[in-house]
Structures are given as C-alpha cells and as structure tokens.
Coordinates of C-alpha atoms and ligand atoms in Angstrom, one line a residue:
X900 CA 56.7 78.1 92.3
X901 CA 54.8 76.5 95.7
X902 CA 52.9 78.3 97.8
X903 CA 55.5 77.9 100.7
X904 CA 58.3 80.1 98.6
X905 CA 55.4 82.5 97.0
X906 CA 55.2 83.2 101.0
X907 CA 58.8 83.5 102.2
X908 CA 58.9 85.8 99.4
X909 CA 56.4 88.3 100.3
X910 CA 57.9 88.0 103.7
X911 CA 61.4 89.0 102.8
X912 CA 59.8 91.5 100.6
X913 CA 58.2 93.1 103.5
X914 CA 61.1 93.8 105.4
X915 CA 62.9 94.7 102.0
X916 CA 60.6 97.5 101.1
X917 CA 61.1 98.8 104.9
X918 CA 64.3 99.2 104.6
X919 CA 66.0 102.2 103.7
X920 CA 69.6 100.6 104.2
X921 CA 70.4 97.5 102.1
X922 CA 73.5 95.3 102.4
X923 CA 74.0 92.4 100.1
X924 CA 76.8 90.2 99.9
X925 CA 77.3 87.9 96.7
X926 CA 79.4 84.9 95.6
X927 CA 80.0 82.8 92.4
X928 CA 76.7 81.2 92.7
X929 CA 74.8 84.7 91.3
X930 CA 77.2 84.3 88.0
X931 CA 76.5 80.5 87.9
X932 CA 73.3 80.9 85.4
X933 CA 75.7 83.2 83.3
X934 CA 77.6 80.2 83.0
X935 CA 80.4 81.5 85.0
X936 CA 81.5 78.3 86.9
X937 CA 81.4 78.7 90.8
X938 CA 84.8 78.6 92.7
X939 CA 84.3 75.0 94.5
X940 CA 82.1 73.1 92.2
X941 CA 82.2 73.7 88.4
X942 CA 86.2 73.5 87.5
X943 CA 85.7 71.4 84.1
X944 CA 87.2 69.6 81.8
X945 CA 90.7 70.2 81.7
X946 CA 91.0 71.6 85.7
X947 CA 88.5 69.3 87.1
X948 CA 91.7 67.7 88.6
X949 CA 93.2 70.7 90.1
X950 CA 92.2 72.2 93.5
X951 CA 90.9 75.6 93.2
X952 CA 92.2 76.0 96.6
X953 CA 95.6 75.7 96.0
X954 CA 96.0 77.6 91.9
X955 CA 94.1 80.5 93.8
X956 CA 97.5 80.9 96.4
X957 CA 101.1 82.6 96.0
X958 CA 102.3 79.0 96.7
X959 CA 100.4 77.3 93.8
X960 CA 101.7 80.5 91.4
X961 CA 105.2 79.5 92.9
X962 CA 105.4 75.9 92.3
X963 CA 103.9 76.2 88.5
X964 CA 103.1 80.0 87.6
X965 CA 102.3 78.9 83.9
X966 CA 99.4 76.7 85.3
X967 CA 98.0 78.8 87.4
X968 CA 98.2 81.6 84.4
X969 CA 96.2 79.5 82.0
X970 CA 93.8 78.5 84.5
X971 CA 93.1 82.3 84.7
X972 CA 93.3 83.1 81.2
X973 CA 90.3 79.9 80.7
X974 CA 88.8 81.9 83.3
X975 CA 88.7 85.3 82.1
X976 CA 87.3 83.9 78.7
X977 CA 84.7 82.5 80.5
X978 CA 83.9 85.9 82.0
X979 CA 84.3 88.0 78.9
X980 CA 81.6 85.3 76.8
X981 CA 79.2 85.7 79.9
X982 CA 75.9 88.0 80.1
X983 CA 74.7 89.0 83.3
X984 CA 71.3 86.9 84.0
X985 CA 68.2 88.0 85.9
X986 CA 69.6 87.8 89.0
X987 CA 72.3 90.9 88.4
X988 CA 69.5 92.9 86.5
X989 CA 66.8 92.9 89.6
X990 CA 69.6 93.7 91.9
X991 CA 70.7 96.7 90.0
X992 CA 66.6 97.4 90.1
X993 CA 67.0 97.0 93.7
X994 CA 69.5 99.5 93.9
X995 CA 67.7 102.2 91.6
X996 CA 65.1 101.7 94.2
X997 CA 66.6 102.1 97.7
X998 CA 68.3 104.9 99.5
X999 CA 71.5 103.5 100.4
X1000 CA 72.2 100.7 98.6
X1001 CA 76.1 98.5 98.8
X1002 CA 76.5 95.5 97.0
X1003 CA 79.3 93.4 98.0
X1004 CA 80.6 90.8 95.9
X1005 CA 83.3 88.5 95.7
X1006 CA 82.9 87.9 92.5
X1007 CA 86.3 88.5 89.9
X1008 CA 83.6 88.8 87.2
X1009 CA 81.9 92.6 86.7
X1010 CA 78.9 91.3 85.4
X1011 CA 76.6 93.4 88.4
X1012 CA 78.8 96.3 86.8
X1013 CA 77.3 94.8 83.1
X1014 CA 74.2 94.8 84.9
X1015 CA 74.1 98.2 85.9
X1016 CA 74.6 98.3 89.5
X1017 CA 76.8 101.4 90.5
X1018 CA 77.7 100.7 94.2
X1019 CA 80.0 97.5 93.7
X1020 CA 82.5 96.6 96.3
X1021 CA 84.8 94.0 94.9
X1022 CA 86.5 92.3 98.0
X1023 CA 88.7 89.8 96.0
X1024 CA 89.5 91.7 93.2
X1025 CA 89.1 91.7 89.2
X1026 CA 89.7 88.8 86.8
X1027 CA 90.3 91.5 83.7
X1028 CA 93.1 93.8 85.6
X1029 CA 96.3 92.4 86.0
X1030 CA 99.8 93.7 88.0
X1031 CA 103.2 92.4 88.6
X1032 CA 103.6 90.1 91.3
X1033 CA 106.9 91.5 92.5
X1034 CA 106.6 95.4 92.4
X1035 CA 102.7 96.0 92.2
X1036 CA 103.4 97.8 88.6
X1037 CA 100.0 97.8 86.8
X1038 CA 100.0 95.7 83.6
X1039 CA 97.8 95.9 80.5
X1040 CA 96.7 92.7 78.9
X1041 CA 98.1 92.2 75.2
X1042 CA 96.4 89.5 72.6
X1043 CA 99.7 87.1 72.8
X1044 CA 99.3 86.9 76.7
X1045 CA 96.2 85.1 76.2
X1046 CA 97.4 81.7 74.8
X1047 CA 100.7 81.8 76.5
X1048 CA 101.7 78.9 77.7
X1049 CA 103.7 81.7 80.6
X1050 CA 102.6 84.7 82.8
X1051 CA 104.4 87.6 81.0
X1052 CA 106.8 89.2 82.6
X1053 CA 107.5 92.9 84.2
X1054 CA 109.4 95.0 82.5
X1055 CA 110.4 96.9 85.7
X1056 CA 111.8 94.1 88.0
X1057 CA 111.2 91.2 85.6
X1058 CA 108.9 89.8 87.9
X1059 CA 105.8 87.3 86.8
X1060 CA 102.5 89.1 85.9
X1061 CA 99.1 88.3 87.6
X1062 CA 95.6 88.6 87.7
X1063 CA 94.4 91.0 90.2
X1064 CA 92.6 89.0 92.5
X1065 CA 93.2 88.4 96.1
X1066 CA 94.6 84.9 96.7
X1067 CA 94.2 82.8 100.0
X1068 CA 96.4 84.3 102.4
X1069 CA 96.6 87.7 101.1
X1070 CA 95.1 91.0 102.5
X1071 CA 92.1 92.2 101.0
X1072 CA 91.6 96.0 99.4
X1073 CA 91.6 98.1 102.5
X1074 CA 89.4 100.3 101.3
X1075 CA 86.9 98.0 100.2
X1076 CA 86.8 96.1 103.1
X1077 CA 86.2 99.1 105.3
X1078 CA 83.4 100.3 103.6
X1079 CA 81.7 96.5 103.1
X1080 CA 82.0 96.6 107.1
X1081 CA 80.5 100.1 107.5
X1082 CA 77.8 99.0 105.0
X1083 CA 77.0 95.7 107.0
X1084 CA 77.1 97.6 110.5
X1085 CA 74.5 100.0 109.6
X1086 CA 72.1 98.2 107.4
X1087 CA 68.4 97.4 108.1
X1088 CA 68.7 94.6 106.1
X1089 CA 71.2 92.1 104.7
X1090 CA 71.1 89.9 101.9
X1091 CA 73.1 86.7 101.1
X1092 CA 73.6 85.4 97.9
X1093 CA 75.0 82.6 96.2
X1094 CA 77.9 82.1 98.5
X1095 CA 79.5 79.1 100.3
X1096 CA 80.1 81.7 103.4
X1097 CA 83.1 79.6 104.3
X1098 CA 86.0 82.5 102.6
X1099 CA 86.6 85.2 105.4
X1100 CA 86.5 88.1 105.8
X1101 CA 83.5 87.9 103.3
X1102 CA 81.8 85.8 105.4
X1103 CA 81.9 87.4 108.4
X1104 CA 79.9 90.9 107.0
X1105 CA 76.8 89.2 108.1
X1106 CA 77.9 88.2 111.6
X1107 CA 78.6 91.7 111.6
X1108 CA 75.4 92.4 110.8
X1109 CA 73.2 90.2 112.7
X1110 CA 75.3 91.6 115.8
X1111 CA 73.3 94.9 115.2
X1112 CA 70.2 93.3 115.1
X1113 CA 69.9 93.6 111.1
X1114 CA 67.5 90.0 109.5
X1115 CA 69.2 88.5 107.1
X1116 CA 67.9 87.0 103.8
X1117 CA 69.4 84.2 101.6
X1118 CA 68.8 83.2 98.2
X1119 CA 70.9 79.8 97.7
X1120 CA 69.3 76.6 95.9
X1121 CA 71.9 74.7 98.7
X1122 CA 72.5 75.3 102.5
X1123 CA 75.4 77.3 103.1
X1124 CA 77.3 77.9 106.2
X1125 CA 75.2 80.9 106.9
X1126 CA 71.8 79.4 106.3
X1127 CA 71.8 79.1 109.9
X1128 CA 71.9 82.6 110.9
X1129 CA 69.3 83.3 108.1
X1130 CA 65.7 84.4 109.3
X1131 CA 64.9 84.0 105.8
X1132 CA 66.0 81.2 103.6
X1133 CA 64.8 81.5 99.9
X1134 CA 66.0 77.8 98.6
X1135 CA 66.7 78.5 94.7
X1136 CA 68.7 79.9 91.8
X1137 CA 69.0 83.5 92.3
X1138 CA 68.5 83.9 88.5
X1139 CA 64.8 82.7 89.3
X1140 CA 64.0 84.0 92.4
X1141 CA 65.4 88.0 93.3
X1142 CA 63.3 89.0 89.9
X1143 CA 60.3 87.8 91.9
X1144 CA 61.4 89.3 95.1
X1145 CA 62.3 92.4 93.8
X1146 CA 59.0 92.8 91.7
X1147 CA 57.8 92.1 95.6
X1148 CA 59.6 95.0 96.8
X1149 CA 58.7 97.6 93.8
X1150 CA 54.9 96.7 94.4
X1151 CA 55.1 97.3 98.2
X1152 CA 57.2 100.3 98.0
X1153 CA 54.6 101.4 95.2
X1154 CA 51.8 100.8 97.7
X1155 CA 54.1 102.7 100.4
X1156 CA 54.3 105.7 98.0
X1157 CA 50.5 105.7 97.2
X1158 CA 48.9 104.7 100.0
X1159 CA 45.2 104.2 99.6
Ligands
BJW2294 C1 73.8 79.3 93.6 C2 73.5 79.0 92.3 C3 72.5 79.8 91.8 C4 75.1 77.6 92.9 N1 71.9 80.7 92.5 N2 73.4 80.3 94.4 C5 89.2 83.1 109.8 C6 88.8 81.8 110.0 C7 89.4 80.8 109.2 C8 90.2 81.1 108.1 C9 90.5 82.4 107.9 C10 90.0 83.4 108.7 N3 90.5 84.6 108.2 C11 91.2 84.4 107.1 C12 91.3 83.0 106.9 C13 92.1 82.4 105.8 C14 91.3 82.4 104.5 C15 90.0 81.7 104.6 O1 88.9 82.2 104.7 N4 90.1 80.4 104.5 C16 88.9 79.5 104.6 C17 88.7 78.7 103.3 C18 89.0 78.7 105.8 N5 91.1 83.8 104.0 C19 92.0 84.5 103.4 O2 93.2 84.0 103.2 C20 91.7 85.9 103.0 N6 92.8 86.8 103.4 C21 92.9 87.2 104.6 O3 92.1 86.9 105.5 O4 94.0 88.0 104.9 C22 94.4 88.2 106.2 C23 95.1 87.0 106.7 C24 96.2 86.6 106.0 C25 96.9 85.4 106.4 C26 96.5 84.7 107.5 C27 95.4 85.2 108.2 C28 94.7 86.3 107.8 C29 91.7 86.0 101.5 C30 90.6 85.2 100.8 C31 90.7 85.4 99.3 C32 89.7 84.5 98.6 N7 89.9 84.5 97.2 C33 89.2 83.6 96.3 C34 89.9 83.5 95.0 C35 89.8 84.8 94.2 C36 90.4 84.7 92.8 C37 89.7 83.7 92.0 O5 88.5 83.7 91.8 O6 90.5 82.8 91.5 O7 87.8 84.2 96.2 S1 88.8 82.0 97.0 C38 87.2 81.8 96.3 O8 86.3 81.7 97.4 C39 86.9 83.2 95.6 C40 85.5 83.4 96.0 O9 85.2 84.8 95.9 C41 85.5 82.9 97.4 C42 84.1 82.6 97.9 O10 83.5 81.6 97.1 P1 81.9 81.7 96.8 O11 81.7 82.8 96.0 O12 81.2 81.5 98.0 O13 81.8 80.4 95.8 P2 81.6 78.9 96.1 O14 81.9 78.1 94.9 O15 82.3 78.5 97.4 O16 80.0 78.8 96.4 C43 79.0 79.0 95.4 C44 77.7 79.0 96.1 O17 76.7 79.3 95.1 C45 77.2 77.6 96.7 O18 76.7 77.8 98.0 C46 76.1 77.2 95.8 O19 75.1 76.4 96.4 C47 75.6 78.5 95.3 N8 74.9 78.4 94.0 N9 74.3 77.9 91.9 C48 72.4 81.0 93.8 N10 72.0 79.5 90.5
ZN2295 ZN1 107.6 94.3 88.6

C-alpha cells in the first residue's frame, strides 16, 4: 500500500473513530471478492448477452418469465457457494464498535448477515425469499424449482413465482427505506461502498446526507457517480482496504478510551 492511501486512511479513520453515528451504504461491489458477480459488469458465460437492466423488470419477467427465472436461480447458486470476505467481516467489527450503527445495502445476497452484522437494511430485497407475482402469497423454494426450465406457479391465483427483489420500476420496502433515510439524516458520518450510485433511491441517502453537513467516505477501486461528493475517496477493493481502516478506527477509539 503507498504512502498516499496509508494517509487517506488514517484520515477517514479520524473522523470514523469521532463518530458516534455511522451510515454506510453498500452495493455489489463489497460481494465482488466473494465471487458474487456485480450487477453491471460480471454477467458471464451464458447471460453475458443479456442486459441486466431489462431481466431485473416486470417487463423482462413478462416477455420471457422462464429466462428471467433461471437467470435468478444461476444467481442464487452463486450466492449460496459464496463466503463473506474481509470486507463484510470489518464492517460487522465496525458495528460491534460504534453506538449507532445502520448498514444499508442493496445487496440480494445476506452475506453482511453471514458476516455478522445485525443492523442490515435490505433496500432491494432478498435473492433466497421468493413470493407470487400476482397475489404477494409467500412461497418456499422446493429442490425441483431449482433447475426448472419455469417459475413455479401459485397455488392461490396460479400466478408466476419470483424472487423477492425489487425490480426497476417497483416501490422499495417502505419500511426500509424510511429508516435508511432517518439513518442517513442523522449520521456523523457516511460511508460508500462498492456502488455504481446511479440506482435511486439508494443513491440519493448520501445527498441526503451531505445536505446535513455529514463527510462522506468511499471505498471503490473505480470512480462512481458519487465520488464527486466524496471528501474522502479510498481508490480499492473493499476486501483489502475497510480491514485496514477499521483496524484504524479500533486503534484510535482504543487511544480515545485510554487516553495517555
Ligand atoms: C468494487 C469492487 C471491490 C467492483 N470493492 N467496489 C430518479 C432519477 C432517475 C431515475 C429514477 C429516479 N428514481 C427512480 C428512478 C428509476 C429507477 C432508477 O434508479 N433508474 C436508474 C438506473 C436511472 N429506480 C427504480 O426503479 C427504483 N424504484 C423506484 O424508484 O420506485 C418508485 C418509482 C417507480 C416508477 C417510476 C418512478 C419511481 C427501484 C430500483 C430497484 C433496483 N433493483 C436492482 C435489481 C435487484 C434485483 C437483482 O439483483 O436482480 O438492484 S438493479 C441493480 O442495481 C441492483 C443493485 O442493487 C443496484 C445497484 O447496483 P450496484 O450495487 O451499485 O452495482 P453495480 O454493478 O452498478 O456497481 C458495482 C460497483 O462496485 C462499481 O462501482 C465497481 O467499481 C465497484 N466494485 N469491485 C469495492 N472489489
Ligand atoms: Zn398468487
């Protein structure tokens, strides 16, 4: 690591360990060194040819629903071989070591939940839960649904069964939404991670934010469209860089504790 990141990190890592409130928002790029592909650029093999964009819509599970079911069961195979890396394990140490701690993801996966992060806010749903698309009836996955070449179907309205995950153009959970918003209003600090920021609302939380006068940090290896708003950049792969920034944090907040 140069001596230019060593620095940004024990900057970010001193207004980290001041904080008492901590807001961080994640994306697929946090799972990427789990090997779970992100959403724009790692569909391989197979659905290389097909545009995320469109599969992940009510329109693309209209025109072919068997597609856009086995793109999802690859998917959730993907998620279930996974192990969360050391990026989801020092931001479950971050957690155990702050206040009030939210972590917001967009992630379909539950590897910060694998992790052991307890405060999880999943604002676009969960790959492994599944409901029908007509009546909202909750559906449990069986073996044979898994290779099916066809969504099963619901046995209350006969309906197509899908993931549940919030597609473009859909409402996100209410609940979940309100409470990432509360969390970004009244954070010291909020942290960015592994995200496009181009999927709203997601990426408005740290408008939000900023608005209140709270820095944000990023940890991307690429500019994203909320580097800009960023006072601190941390250009890498999350798996590498939040365990040295949190180790950052639990030696200043040690130092805090036991002042000399
Ligand atoms: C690393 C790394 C490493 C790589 N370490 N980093 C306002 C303005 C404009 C448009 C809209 C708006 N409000 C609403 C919209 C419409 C739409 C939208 O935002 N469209 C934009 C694309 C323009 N939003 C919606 O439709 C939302 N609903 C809604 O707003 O309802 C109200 C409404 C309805 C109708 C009309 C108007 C309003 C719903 C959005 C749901 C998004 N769902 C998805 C699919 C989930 C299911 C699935 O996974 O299949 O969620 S889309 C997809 O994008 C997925 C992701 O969660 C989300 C974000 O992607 P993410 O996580 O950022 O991944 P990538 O791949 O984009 O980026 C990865 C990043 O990682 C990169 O930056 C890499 O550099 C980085 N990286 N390796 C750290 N090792
Ligand atoms: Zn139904």
């Amino acid at each position: 690591m140069n001596e230019k990141m060593e620095r940004l990190i024990e900057s970010a890592a001193e207004i980290i360990a001041a904080a008492r409130r901590i807001a961080v928002l994640t994306g697929a790029g946090v799972s990427a060194e789990s090997g779970v592909g992100t959403f724009r650029d790692a569909q391989t093999g197979l659905w290389s040819r097909f545009d995320p964009q469109q599969l992940a819509s009510q329109e693309g599970f209209a025109a072919d629903p068997g597609r856009v079911w086995r793109w999802y069961m690859h998917r959730l195979e993907m998620v279930e071989r996974a192990r969360p890396n050391p990026g989801h394990a020092a931001l479950a140490a971050l957690e155990a070591m702050t206040p009030t701690f939210t972590l917001i993801t967009q992630n379909v996966d539950d590897l910060h939940e694998r992790a052991g992060s307890r405060n999880v806010l999943h604002l676009h749903g969960r790959i492994e839960r599944f409901h029908c698309n007509g009546c909202g009836l909750p559906y449990t996955l069986r073996m044979e649904d898994r290779d099916a070449p066809m969504p099963p179907t619901c046995t209350f309205c006969t309906d197509y069964i899908r993931p549940s995950v919030v597609w473009f153009g859909e409402l996100l959970p209410a609940q979940e939404l309100a409470e990432a918003q509360r969390a970004a209003e009244t954070c010291d600090v909020f942290l960015v991670i592994g995200t496009s920021g181009v999927v709203y609302p997601a990426a408005h939380l740290p408008v939000m934010a900023k608005r209140r006068a709270a820095p944000i940090i990023e940890v991307n290896p690429e500019e994203s469209a909320l580097s800009e708003m960023a006072e601190i950049w941390l250009s890498g792969p999350s798996g590498a860089l939040l365990p040295r920034l949190v180790e950052a944090v639990r030696l200043r907040r040690a130092g805090q504790e036991n002042p000399r």
